Each structure stands twice: as structure tokens, then as C-alpha cells.
């Protein structure tokens, strides 16, 4: 790793007084807007805006290259507000730049405004929704890696972090991975105002602590006074000269800077000033200390060309022989590699499990589009959100259970309206001997709860491949649940697997009950069907590969045709999974629904022993059917 | 922070040849057991055991003070295996120490054995279940803080970490907080074998990288050769002399050390040797290089007295006036402070939200039992699991939405059978202007999915206080869902709130439908009841404050008595919450269930606007009832 840091500052021309005064005047206006809009709203975090106003003024009115009329342009330099509670400052910057009239700032936090309490994509200048702390650096990493590695584009990503949020481990995941990939187009700015929500941070104004940590993690760190505009500009200039490592500008600031009654005072987090005297006195103080200069308009400066045109091809049909034994996780890897060959927008991220999820098959043929994220699932998902914000189609995969590590990031990806594809392998007790810590048993509940997600759970290689294809075709968050053991190929290449559909695998006019299942237990249900048929008991069997949306019509029809009796079988905990999806589909029907699911913390053992232990094997399913029909 | 590190090594007497040979011989036996037990099981991670065998031999047969016959003793020095996949090594160490016959090691991973693939509390030497990486340091932190701060006990905590898992941000959360609390009774040992699951780690064998990061985070770091027994002993000796900071022993090792065909080789992660020649050749190699000495028995060395006896008192009844306006989050803080006064085992952890969750009221009266965890929710929960393992009753609270950050830790807490109490404030859209990033809307789904949890959602201050009391009385994971806005006091101090119960708030013989709700929407449902009564429409209203277990009998009775019509109203996403709990309770009944829930990503706005937007306000509820009864 090479850095020109030692000499960069010296090489830079000192900022002129005019340049500094322009920015100080802009900073004062950002402070005024932040105070006024939060007071108008009656809530918000003005003091958190005031600490960062000088830094953001420098970025928006000197450093960044962008088109003020096009805040969502993904090819320009990008600004990620990791400390999302400073949203009024973000909006103020875009308004001052000319994106919209400053008067509109007064709609902050109103239910008819896109200027929400924390940034969401309703406001086009939002790269990714923030407000859950410690996530912005991962998003910025995804954007920076995309620009360098995928688009070979001259584009810089700036992420404004709070000091308090650097306590989040996810922030250090991003720091280590950005360093590993030498992302010198990524600059973090840490707003060290020393005050958290409920007390002082662990390190107060000690910028050296943060700087030494960034340095130990392989970054180039520049500690500065975050209210000294000349120092700010020198730091950003220096950042441009650093090669082979990301840069952290660690800025000592005061929360509430510019208003003496607020500056560096405790108990002012998340509080707006009262309209009237309190507000006006503060604004007068801000104005009084600002240089009185005429502000120059902000020109459009677009660093890169428009995104290159992309040609999408069609995947060839699945190539599996009937009754071949293939784990769905392996079929996922094969499908992913094929998908990558016809869709250049697909990129893959991993958490050091690529030999288990078989995403290594994508790596083998598309190494340039593969981000190894090591054992850091939060950053894996956060970086994928950044890839999505850069127009890519990220597939992130690890063990299903370890996606729980990233639930907050997934939740925020939904607020971001990200185009995120997740795959979780090793679901359920069928993994066997590794035991409960490695079993994904709450993943369906987690992914179903998030609005607008699509949740898929194929049982064989053919349906897996078709569903991978479908995931790339549709926008939004998709989750694919994958199984460790091999299962027989059940379907043919001609079968279609529409999202929201299901497959009726066994049916007859005499069916007295419907078994709804998915994944590994499909084969147990089919065996149970055979055993029961031998005793003259006819049951219907449905493969509900689309858990969300569930095929409500199909399941309702089947239930009505089979005596209003439904048995749901799933290798998942009892709450929130396929069983609850079926209950929901039948909520208004007089149908008796019984669930077989994993109803206790499992243990190590052979897969078949564990399926039996929780009543998920063919014999237990058949026994339950007999009991229900007795 | 003061450290004697510079001179400590020099002051220590050099380990004798006899001491070293005893430990080398033990290490060879640990290697042999690890190889043999995994081969017998046909799966497991022997190479990950071999890299750490020398470190663990030193700990168990020289450094740690414990009773080999009592592996679960919480007052002895404790060993947390953060790299849980090295479980065979843990079991081998306890067997060698004398906890059980070494022959029993061959039951590894069998469904009838407590020796699971990754450690769970079925084996009493497990402090907390591991296998999801990056969590052990938080558990160790909780134990170490408990020993120092709560028990004032001479007890040392040793945590064995993998190098790969140091990529998890959660590990660095624990590192920073342990340093903040100057936990010099905590020692981390990092097994730097340079190999992850699917490839080399980012830093391979570069111990200096890890050492510099620990140092930057305020630890005393000691890089060593992890196969040099004299160096290992010197490092542990040095660790004993360090004051005011935790110690990290960063050990360069080889994965598979001791077997030439495995040592430092890729593609050997999680693979057992074949029984027969392959295994026996490896064991012969291990034996050949071990010193041939007679092993001395392991004496019991117990550092501390038994836990002090604890006197529990009873909480005085809730002190609220009828119709007083009190937010349940505020009532939580008040109840927590009262609980702490009668139960000295209660300790509280926070994520810098104590002024929002009102856990600051506990801090005000019991500062010695309060762990400020700053903005690091994973560590907050992991440390709480450590407190539970030390016999305490930890209450961890933050915004409900930010508990999603710790889902993997909560999942593992369940595998650990931890006595963990969680409280999440700011649930639902009723928080208003701060917007979706701050709204807990998937928390019920998350907490219901975990086996054996209790999920509580009170609507007023009295029920909140009673439920806080109940949480401490029952073992296991409990979740309390709390609301931001003030709500009227609805109940009197005489009312009882058994877990699994519900309150019928309105009922009459003419009721044509039952509304089941909880939390803030209870009051909307009561208003809807009034509006409907004005039109001559009678409905029943139930406060389902116990979401899990749900009062299935009560809800079934009400449904049957009200025309088999149920309307569930909840300020939560549509999947996995109260609605699904009610559907489950009524799964076998011919009842028509309708859910009103938050069916989209919300936005900023006034609480009452947002309730209306999602149909959760009184008028919308009444309209839905009219529609259902039309």
C-alpha cells in the first residue's frame, strides 16, 4: 500500500480567503436552515447538523463534483449521510446547491414531504436510507468498489459518520474491507462532536483515538479541527493525493457549533429550538459570525460519462437429469454463474462461505464481479445496498442463520428500496451434526416480516435455477432459502416457477387433506403420500416454493377440495414461517390448519434423526395425517 | 491506564523444562482426541483444533484455576470458546482434566451426546453457546465485568478467538467496551492460523496487524508463536501483571499443526480424517513428536468463594393514578429502578438510549449495576448473555428496531438458554416524525420466532410494571415491547397480568366480533368500540398484552361467543406479529380472522396521521368492523 500522504498537504496551495469565506457563508446558511426547519417541525436533531455544517459546506460547495439539478445521478461523486439524524443538513445542502427552493425545507418531517426525519429514497439525494447507525460506510464501500472495480469510473464517495456510531462494529467491518480492497476513492469524514444521545461518547473530543484506529486498520487518517475551513479544505485536498488506501478525515467539532447556548452542551440531542425568540436569537448569532459575501451559484460538475449500455441475454434452460441428486445450494452456485454470463449487472458478495453456498462457481467465471467480504455479514449486506445504489444487482449469500447478523441492514435495505438478492444456505435441522448454531430456523420469519420482500424456498435444482433467474428479473429484496443435503431433481426444464405460484405434486378426487410444504420436506411428504396411499388414504401434496407471496388461491382451492384440512410441514421454527403464511392465506376460511415445525432448540445428530425428532420425516407426517383423519 | 507490560516478561521466571514437557504432552493428547473424535463422527473441524491445542493445553493444565469435576462452576476462572467449531478441543481439554472419561469423546456429534458439533449448554463446560463467530468476546466481557464490578471476585476470563472471526464487527465492539471498562481480568487469545473457511484470511499469519489493532483499541497486546510452549507460558504470566486494560495474546499458529499433511494447508476446513490408515498415521505423527513423560493429575484450584447469598424482596404495587398519562417506556424505567431495589441480581445494559428507554432511572439509583454499552447493540446483548452466565438477571434495552442489530446474538442466547431480558422502545408508526428507520415494526416477528421466548406488549404503565416484575421472576428470554407516546393509565394496582393471559376490556352478550389488540392501539380500539356502540354495534375488545404465549383459550372463547369473527389490530408489520399469533391460536377453528397492520414501509408524519394512514386509528377500526359485519 502506497500513500503520498506525507507530502500531500505541503504540495497543496493554501486555500484563498475568498474560497474560505464563500464556504463559511454557505455553512452559516446550512446552520440557519437546519435550525429553522427543525423548529418548524417541532422536532429533529439541529445540534447534530451544526457540528457538521462546515464539513458539509466544503463538500457540497467546493469538493464534490455533481449536478445540483440531478441529486440521484449515480455517476457523480456521492455523499452518504451515515449519521442519518443530521438529515436537515443534507436537505439544506441540496437546497442551497439549487436542487429545490430553500422554502421547501420548512416541510421537514411532514407526512406530505419527501424530507423525512431521517433520509429515505423519497428524497432523490439519498444514496441509501440511514438512521440506523454504523451502516453508511458499508454503503459507501459498495459504491466505491462498484465505481473502481465494475465501472472503472472516476467517481469519489464521501461518507459522513458520527463519532458515536463508530462504536458500532459494523463500521469497523466496512473499515477493514475498504482497506483490503484499497478503495482510495472512498473518504470517510468523522464528525467528532464528543456527544452521544444520552451522554458523552467514550472518547469525547479525542480525535487521536479514532485516527490511530483507522491507521491500524490500514487507512490514511487526517485529524483536523472541523470548524477550521482552511484545514477542512487542506484535508480534502490531501485525500485526493492518497493512493492505495481509503482516507478518514477525523474532525474535532462541537455539537451545536455556532450557537453559544447549544455548543458542546449535554441534553441537547434530538431537540429543536422553540420558534420565536429562542430560534431567532440562535439564527442571529449564526448570521453575525458569518462573512458577508455574495454567494456564487453552484455549477454542475459531472465527473463521468453516463452509465454504459448493458446487453442482457437469456439463460439457457437448466441442465439436470431426472432423479440426479443435487443440493439446492449447489444448484444456486451453478445458476449464479450462468446468470452472471448473461447479465453483466450481477455482482456477488460473500462472507467466507463460498465453498458452502457454492457462490465460488460465480467467482470462478466472473472474478472481477466478486466481492469477498470475509466473516462480516453486516458489511456484506450494507455493501450490497451500495452496489444496488450503483445500479448493480447484488447477490449476497452465506448460511441462512448468519443472515440474522444483518437483520438491521436488511430492514434498512427495505427502507432504501434496494434491489438486493439474498441467499441463505444450510437452512433447518437437515444440516445435521453441526448443531443449532449453524441451522437457519428463523430466516423465513425474518424475511417475511420485511415489507415487499419475495421469499423463495425451492426443493430441487431445477426450481432453484429458475428462481435465481426470476430474482434477477424482478426489482426488490428477494430471499432464496437453500438446503445443505442433496435432494433428487424433481422437475423438468420445461416446468415454470412463477413467483407467487406453487406446484401440486400429488392430487386426486378422493384427497381428504392437503399437505403444504417446501424444500427438503417435500420429499418426506411425497414418501408419506405413498405410505398413506398404500393404506387407502389419499392426500394432496403441494410444493409451496414461493413462501411470499404465497399462492393463496391455489392453497385455498386445495383446502376446499380436501375436506378443509391442511397440514403444513416445514424445517423451520413454528412461528413466522411457511405455516404462518398458509394460516394467513386461509384466515377467512373455515379450514383447520395443523403445523409441523421445529418446536424446540435442536441439537447435533444425523439429518434423518433430526427430521424424525421434530416430526418432519415421512413416517411422522403419515402418522400425523392418520391422527388428523381419525 | 497503567500497564506493567514492558517489564513483566523479564520479571517472570523462565518456565522449567518439566513444566513445558507436561504441557506439550497434554497438547499432543488434545490433538489426538480432536482427530479421533471427529473421525469417529465423520465430520467436524480437527484442523481448527490442532492450531489451538498448545494454547488450550497451557490454559487448562497450567494457567486456569478451576475444579475439573465441576465444569459449570461460575466462580472459577472461565474459558469461552469463541471459535466454537473447535468444540472437540474444548471437550478434549475437560476430559483430559478429569471431568469425564476420555472414551466418551467418541460420542461427539451423536444425537444422544451432550458433545455437540458446536458447544451448547448441554455440556456443562460451555459458558455460552458459540458457533456463530465473533460473539465470545462479548460473553467474556459480561463475565469479566460481572466478576469485577458486581461480585468483586478474583476471577479471570479467557476467550479463545479465531483470526477469521476478528473480521466480525461485533468482536471490535467487545474490544472497545472491555477497554473502556479497563477489564484487566479479561484475556483474549487469538489463534492466528491464517486460514478461513474458504480461503486465507485477509492478514494470513501477520500477528502484527492484530496486535496493532488491539493496541489502538486500548488493549495490551502480546504477539507470540502459538506453538512455542515457553512463549505461551510467558505470555500468560505477563497477562497476569497487566493492570487497567485487557490483554490480547496474538498467537501465530498453523491450522492442522502436528500433522504434516494438514499443517497450513488450504481446503482442510471442517473436514475429518478417514478412520483407519489416514487417521492412525496422523495420530502416530502427533505422538512421535510429543515428549514421553508421565502426566500429573490435575488438581482442583478454585480461586473464589461460593456466590454470596442473595435476599430477594417484593416490589411495592404500581403507583399510578387513573387516567394519568404515562408512556410505557417511562413506566419501564420506573419499574426497573424499583426491581433493582428488591433484586440485587438485576443488572442493566444500554446502547446510549437510556434517556429514551428511561433505563436511566435504574442508573440513577443503582449505578454500580449499570453497564453503558454505547451504540453497539450486538455487544450489549452478548455481554448480557455473559451476565446471565454469571448468575445475574440482565435487562438490555434500546429502541425496538435496533434490537434487530443483535438478532444473531439473540438467536444464540436462546441456544445458550440464557436468562436474558430485552426491552425495545419506540415500537411502531406511533413514534411519528423520526420516520421508518427508528420504528420497531418487525420486533414481534423476530422475538416470536425464537423458541421458548416470552413476548409481552403492555398498553399502560400499570401492566408494564407488573410485566417487568414477571420478567425477572421467570427464567429465559423475555421481550417487552414499549411505546413512545404517553398513554392513559388503564389498569389499577390490583389487576394481575399473568404471562399467557389477556384482558377482556369490553364485552357483552350481543357482541358480534372480537377485536384483539395490544399496546397503543388498545386505546384506538376502545374508542372504536364507543363509536360502534353509538350505532348499536356491539364488539368485544381484548388487550392481548401477552403475545407469546398468547391466551389461546381466551381468544377462542371470545371468537366463539362473537360470531366467529376476529379483527386483529397491531402497530407492527403484517407478518409474524400479534395477528399471526392469533391465527395460530385459531388455526383449528372455523373463525374468520382479519388483520389490520402496517402493510408498507412507513414514513415521517404525526403519530395520529400515521395511525390513520395504516388503518390503526379508531375511525378506521370502526369502519373495518362495519365492513366485516355488513
Coordinates of N, CA, C and O in Angstrom, one line a residue, chain A residues 354-465:
Chain A
X354 N -18.1 -19.3 0.5 CA -18.4 -19.5 -0.9 C -18.3 -21.0 -1.3 O -18.9 -21.4 -2.2
X355 N -17.5 -21.8 -0.5 CA -17.4 -23.2 -0.8 C -18.6 -24.0 -0.2 O -18.8 -25.2 -0.5
X356 N -19.4 -23.3 0.7 CA -20.6 -23.9 1.2 C -21.8 -23.5 0.5 O -22.7 -24.3 0.3
X357 N -21.8 -22.3 0.0 CA -23.0 -21.8 -0.7 C -22.8 -22.0 -2.2 O -23.7 -21.8 -3.0
X358 N -21.6 -22.4 -2.6 CA -21.3 -22.6 -4.0 C -21.3 -21.4 -4.8 O -21.2 -21.4 -6.0
X359 N -21.3 -20.2 -4.2 CA -21.1 -19.0 -4.9 C -19.7 -18.9 -5.5 O -19.4 -18.1 -6.4
X360 N -18.8 -19.8 -5.1 CA -17.5 -19.9 -5.7 C -17.6 -20.2 -7.2 O -16.6 -20.0 -7.9
X361 N -18.7 -20.8 -7.6 CA -18.8 -21.0 -9.1 C -18.9 -19.8 -9.9 O -18.5 -19.7 -11.0
X362 N -19.5 -18.7 -9.3 CA -19.6 -17.4 -9.9 C -18.2 -16.8 -9.9 O -17.7 -16.3 -10.9
X363 N -17.5 -16.9 -8.8 CA -16.1 -16.4 -8.7 C -15.2 -17.0 -9.8 O -14.4 -16.3 -10.4
X364 N -15.4 -18.3 -10.0 CA -14.5 -19.0 -11.0 C -14.7 -18.4 -12.4 O -13.7 -18.3 -13.1
X365 N -15.8 -17.9 -12.8 CA -16.0 -17.4 -14.1 C -16.1 -15.9 -14.2 O -15.9 -15.3 -15.3
X366 N -16.4 -15.3 -13.1 CA -16.6 -13.8 -13.1 C -15.8 -13.2 -11.9 O -16.4 -12.5 -11.1
X367 N -14.5 -13.4 -11.8 CA -13.8 -13.0 -10.6 C -13.8 -11.5 -10.4 O -13.8 -11.0 -9.3
X368 N -14.0 -10.7 -11.5 CA -14.0 -9.3 -11.5 C -15.2 -8.7 -10.8 O -15.3 -7.6 -10.4
X369 N -16.3 -9.5 -10.7 CA -17.6 -9.1 -10.2 C -17.8 -9.7 -8.8 O -19.0 -9.8 -8.4
X370 N -16.8 -10.2 -8.1 CA -17.0 -10.9 -6.9 C -16.3 -10.2 -5.8 O -15.1 -9.9 -5.8
X371 N -17.1 -9.8 -4.8 CA -16.5 -9.1 -3.6 C -16.5 -10.1 -2.4 O -17.5 -10.5 -1.8
X372 N -15.3 -10.6 -2.1 CA -15.2 -11.4 -0.9 C -15.2 -10.5 0.3 O -14.4 -9.7 0.5
X373 N -16.2 -10.7 1.1 CA -16.5 -9.9 2.3 C -16.0 -10.5 3.6 O -16.2 -9.8 4.6
X374 N -15.4 -11.6 3.5 CA -14.9 -12.3 4.8 C -16.0 -12.4 5.8 O -17.2 -12.3 5.5
X375 N -15.6 -12.7 7.0 CA -16.7 -13.1 8.0 C -17.3 -11.8 8.6 O -17.0 -11.4 9.8
X376 N -18.1 -11.1 7.9 CA -18.6 -9.8 8.3 C -19.9 -9.6 7.5 O -20.0 -8.9 6.5
X377 N -21.0 -10.2 8.0 CA -22.2 -10.3 7.2 C -22.9 -8.9 7.2 O -23.6 -8.6 6.2
X378 N -22.8 -8.1 8.2 CA -23.4 -6.8 8.1 C -22.9 -6.0 7.0 O -23.6 -5.4 6.2
X379 N -21.5 -6.0 6.9 CA -20.9 -5.2 5.8 C -21.3 -5.8 4.5 O -21.4 -5.1 3.5
X380 N -21.3 -7.2 4.4 CA -21.7 -7.8 3.2 C -23.0 -7.3 2.6 O -23.2 -7.0 1.4
X381 N -24.0 -7.2 3.5 CA -25.3 -6.7 3.1 C -25.3 -5.2 2.8 O -25.8 -4.7 1.8
X382 N -24.6 -4.4 3.7 CA -24.5 -3.0 3.5 C -23.8 -2.6 2.2 O -24.2 -1.8 1.5
X383 N -22.7 -3.3 1.9 CA -22.0 -3.1 0.7 C -22.9 -3.5 -0.5 O -22.9 -2.8 -1.6
X384 N -23.7 -4.5 -0.4 CA -24.6 -4.9 -1.4 C -25.7 -3.8 -1.7 O -26.1 -3.5 -2.8
X385 N -26.1 -3.1 -0.6 CA -27.0 -2.0 -0.8 C -26.3 -0.9 -1.6 O -26.9 -0.2 -2.4
X386 N -25.0 -0.7 -1.3 CA -24.3 0.3 -2.1 C -24.2 -0.1 -3.6 O -24.3 0.7 -4.5
X387 N -24.0 -1.4 -3.8 CA -24.0 -1.9 -5.2 C -25.3 -1.6 -5.9 O -25.4 -1.2 -7.0
X388 N -26.4 -1.9 -5.1 CA -27.7 -1.6 -5.7 C -27.8 -0.1 -6.0 O -28.4 0.2 -7.1
X389 N -27.4 0.7 -5.1 CA -27.4 2.2 -5.3 C -26.6 2.6 -6.5 O -26.8 3.7 -7.1
X390 N -25.7 1.7 -7.0 CA -24.8 2.0 -8.1 C -25.4 1.3 -9.4 O -24.7 1.1 -10.3
X391 N -26.6 0.8 -9.3 CA -27.2 0.2 -10.5 C -26.9 -1.3 -10.7 O -27.3 -1.8 -11.8
X392 N -26.3 -1.9 -9.8 CA -25.9 -3.3 -9.9 C -27.0 -4.2 -9.3 O -27.9 -3.7 -8.6
X393 N -26.9 -5.5 -9.6 CA -27.8 -6.5 -9.0 C -27.0 -7.4 -8.1 O -26.4 -8.4 -8.6
X394 N -26.9 -7.0 -6.8 CA -26.0 -7.8 -5.9 C -26.7 -9.1 -5.4 O -27.9 -9.0 -4.9
X395 N -26.0 -10.2 -5.4 CA -26.4 -11.4 -4.8 C -25.5 -11.6 -3.6 O -24.3 -11.8 -3.8
X396 N -26.0 -11.6 -2.4 CA -25.2 -11.8 -1.2 C -25.6 -13.2 -0.6 O -26.8 -13.4 -0.4
X397 N -24.6 -14.0 -0.3 CA -25.0 -15.3 0.2 C -24.1 -15.8 1.3 O -22.9 -15.5 1.3
X398 N -24.7 -16.4 2.3 CA -24.0 -17.1 3.4 C -24.9 -18.1 4.0 O -26.0 -18.4 3.4
X399 N -24.6 -18.7 5.1 CA -25.5 -19.6 5.8 C -26.8 -18.8 6.2 O -26.7 -17.6 6.6
X400 N -27.9 -19.4 6.1 CA -29.2 -18.7 6.4 C -29.1 -18.1 7.8 O -29.6 -17.0 8.1
X401 N -28.6 -18.9 8.8 CA -28.6 -18.4 10.1 C -27.7 -17.1 10.3 O -28.0 -16.3 11.2
X402 N -26.7 -17.0 9.5 CA -25.8 -15.8 9.7 C -26.4 -14.6 9.0 O -25.9 -13.5 9.3
X403 N -27.4 -14.7 8.2 CA -28.1 -13.5 7.7 C -28.8 -12.8 8.9 O -29.1 -11.6 8.8
X404 N -29.1 -13.5 10.0 CA -29.7 -12.8 11.1 C -28.8 -11.8 11.6 O -29.2 -10.8 12.2
X405 N -27.5 -12.0 11.4 CA -26.5 -11.0 11.8 C -26.7 -9.6 11.2 O -26.4 -8.6 11.7
X406 N -27.3 -9.7 10.0 CA -27.5 -8.5 9.2 C -29.0 -8.0 9.1 O -29.4 -7.3 8.3
X407 N -29.8 -8.4 10.1 CA -31.2 -8.1 10.0 C -31.4 -6.6 10.0 O -32.3 -6.1 9.2
X408 N -30.7 -5.9 10.8 CA -30.9 -4.4 10.8 C -30.5 -3.8 9.4 O -31.2 -2.9 8.9
X409 N -29.5 -4.4 8.8 CA -29.1 -3.9 7.5 C -30.2 -4.3 6.4 O -30.4 -3.5 5.5
X410 N -30.8 -5.4 6.6 CA -31.8 -5.9 5.7 C -33.0 -5.0 5.8 O -33.6 -4.6 4.8
X411 N -33.4 -4.7 7.1 CA -34.5 -3.8 7.4 C -34.3 -2.5 6.7 O -35.2 -1.9 6.1
X412 N -33.1 -2.0 6.9 CA -32.8 -0.6 6.3 C -32.7 -0.7 4.7 O -33.0 0.2 4.0
X413 N -32.3 -1.9 4.2 CA -32.3 -2.1 2.8 C -33.7 -2.0 2.2 O -33.9 -1.4 1.1
X414 N -34.7 -2.4 3.0 CA -36.1 -2.3 2.6 C -36.5 -0.8 2.6 O -37.2 -0.4 1.7
X415 N -36.1 -0.1 3.6 CA -36.4 1.4 3.7 C -35.7 2.1 2.5 O -36.2 3.0 1.9
X416 N -34.5 1.5 2.1 CA -33.8 2.1 1.0 C -34.4 1.7 -0.4 O -33.9 2.1 -1.4
X417 N -35.4 0.8 -0.4 CA -35.9 0.2 -1.6 C -34.8 -0.4 -2.5 O -34.7 -0.2 -3.7
X418 N -33.9 -1.1 -1.8 CA -32.7 -1.7 -2.5 C -33.1 -2.9 -3.4 O -34.1 -3.6 -3.1
X419 N -32.4 -3.0 -4.4 CA -32.5 -4.2 -5.3 C -31.6 -5.3 -4.9 O -30.5 -5.5 -5.5
X420 N -31.9 -5.9 -3.8 CA -31.0 -6.8 -3.0 C -31.4 -8.2 -3.1 O -32.6 -8.6 -2.8
X421 N -30.5 -9.1 -3.5 CA -30.8 -10.6 -3.6 C -30.0 -11.3 -2.5 O -28.8 -11.2 -2.5
X422 N -30.7 -12.0 -1.7 CA -30.0 -12.7 -0.6 C -30.3 -14.2 -0.7 O -31.4 -14.6 -1.1
X423 N -29.3 -15.0 -0.4 CA -29.4 -16.4 -0.4 C -28.9 -17.0 0.9 O -27.7 -16.6 1.3
X424 N -29.6 -17.9 1.5 CA -29.2 -18.4 2.8 C -29.1 -20.0 2.7 O -30.2 -20.6 2.5
X425 N -28.0 -20.5 2.8 CA -27.8 -22.0 2.7 C -27.9 -22.6 4.1 O -28.0 -21.9 5.1
X426 N -27.9 -23.9 4.2 CA -27.8 -24.7 5.5 C -29.0 -24.3 6.3 O -28.9 -24.1 7.5
X427 N -30.2 -24.3 5.7 CA -31.4 -24.0 6.5 C -31.9 -25.3 7.2 O -31.7 -26.4 6.7
X428 N -32.4 -25.1 8.3 CA -33.1 -26.2 9.0 C -32.3 -27.2 9.7 O -31.0 -27.2 9.6
X429 N -33.0 -28.1 10.4 CA -32.3 -29.2 11.1 C -31.6 -30.2 10.2 O -30.8 -31.0 10.6
X430 N -32.0 -30.1 8.9 CA -31.4 -31.1 7.9 C -29.9 -31.0 7.7 O -29.3 -31.8 7.1
X431 N -29.3 -29.9 8.3 CA -27.9 -29.8 8.2 C -27.2 -30.9 9.0 O -26.1 -31.3 8.8
X432 N -27.9 -31.3 10.1 CA -27.4 -32.4 10.9 C -26.3 -32.0 12.0 O -26.6 -31.2 12.9
X433 N -25.2 -32.7 11.9 CA -24.2 -32.7 13.1 C -23.7 -31.4 13.5 O -23.2 -31.3 14.7
X434 N -23.6 -30.4 12.7 CA -23.0 -29.1 13.1 C -23.8 -28.5 14.3 O -23.3 -27.6 15.0
X435 N -25.1 -28.8 14.4 CA -25.9 -28.4 15.5 C -26.5 -27.0 15.3 O -26.4 -26.4 14.3
X436 N -27.3 -26.6 16.4 CA -28.2 -25.5 16.2 C -27.6 -24.1 15.8 O -28.2 -23.3 15.2
X437 N -26.3 -23.9 16.2 CA -25.7 -22.6 15.9 C -25.6 -22.4 14.4 O -25.5 -21.2 13.9
X438 N -25.6 -23.5 13.6 CA -25.4 -23.4 12.2 C -26.7 -23.5 11.4 O -26.6 -23.5 10.2
X439 N -27.8 -23.7 12.1 CA -29.1 -24.0 11.4 C -29.9 -22.7 11.2 O -30.2 -22.1 12.2
X440 N -30.3 -22.5 10.0 CA -31.2 -21.3 9.7 C -32.6 -21.8 10.0 O -33.2 -22.6 9.3
X441 N -33.2 -21.3 11.1 CA -34.5 -21.8 11.5 C -35.5 -20.6 11.8 O -36.6 -20.8 12.1
X442 N -35.0 -19.4 11.6 CA -35.8 -18.2 11.8 C -35.7 -17.3 10.6 O -36.2 -16.2 10.6
X443 N -35.1 -17.8 9.6 CA -34.9 -17.0 8.4 C -36.1 -16.6 7.6 O -36.3 -15.5 7.2
X444 N -37.1 -17.6 7.6 CA -38.3 -17.3 6.9 C -39.1 -16.2 7.6 O -39.7 -15.3 7.0
X445 N -39.1 -16.3 8.9 CA -39.8 -15.3 9.8 C -39.2 -14.0 9.6 O -39.9 -13.0 9.4
X446 N -37.9 -13.9 9.6 CA -37.2 -12.6 9.4 C -37.5 -12.0 8.1 O -37.8 -10.8 8.0
X447 N -37.4 -12.8 7.0 CA -37.5 -12.2 5.7 C -39.0 -12.0 5.3 O -39.2 -11.0 4.6
X448 N -39.9 -12.8 5.9 CA -41.3 -12.5 5.6 C -41.8 -11.2 6.2 O -42.6 -10.5 5.7
X449 N -41.2 -10.9 7.4 CA -41.7 -9.7 8.2 C -41.3 -8.4 7.4 O -42.0 -7.4 7.7
X450 N -40.3 -8.4 6.6 CA -39.9 -7.2 5.9 C -40.9 -6.9 4.8 O -41.1 -7.8 3.9
X451 N -41.4 -5.7 4.7 CA -42.4 -5.4 3.6 C -41.8 -5.5 2.2 O -40.6 -5.3 2.0
X452 N -42.6 -6.0 1.3 CA -42.3 -6.0 -0.2 C -41.2 -7.0 -0.5 O -40.6 -7.0 -1.6
X453 N -40.8 -7.9 0.4 CA -39.9 -8.9 0.1 C -40.5 -10.1 -0.7 O -41.7 -10.3 -0.6
X454 N -39.7 -10.8 -1.4 CA -40.1 -12.1 -2.1 C -39.3 -13.2 -1.4 O -38.1 -13.0 -1.3
X455 N -40.0 -14.2 -0.9 CA -39.3 -15.3 -0.2 C -39.5 -16.6 -0.9 O -40.6 -17.0 -1.1
X456 N -38.4 -17.2 -1.3 CA -38.5 -18.4 -2.2 C -37.7 -19.6 -1.5 O -36.7 -19.4 -0.9
X457 N -38.3 -20.8 -1.7 CA -37.7 -21.9 -1.0 C -37.9 -23.2 -1.9 O -38.8 -23.9 -1.7
X458 N -36.9 -23.3 -2.8 CA -37.0 -24.4 -3.8 C -36.6 -25.7 -3.1 O -35.8 -25.8 -2.2
X459 N -37.1 -26.8 -3.7 CA -36.8 -28.2 -3.2 C -35.8 -28.9 -4.1 O -35.2 -29.9 -3.7
X460 N -35.6 -28.4 -5.3 CA -34.7 -29.2 -6.2 C -33.9 -28.2 -7.1 O -34.1 -27.0 -7.0
X461 N -33.0 -28.8 -7.9 CA -32.1 -28.0 -8.6 C -32.7 -27.2 -9.7 O -32.4 -26.0 -10.0
X462 N -33.7 -27.8 -10.4 CA -34.4 -27.1 -11.5 C -35.1 -25.8 -11.0 O -34.9 -24.7 -11.5
X463 N -35.9 -26.0 -10.0 CA -36.6 -24.9 -9.4 C -35.7 -23.8 -8.9 O -35.9 -22.6 -9.0
X464 N -34.6 -24.3 -8.3 CA -33.6 -23.3 -7.8 C -33.1 -22.4 -8.9 O -33.1 -21.2 -8.8
X465 N -32.7 -23.1 -10.0 CA -32.1 -22.3 -11.1 C -33.2 -21.3 -11.7 O -32.9 -20.1 -11.9

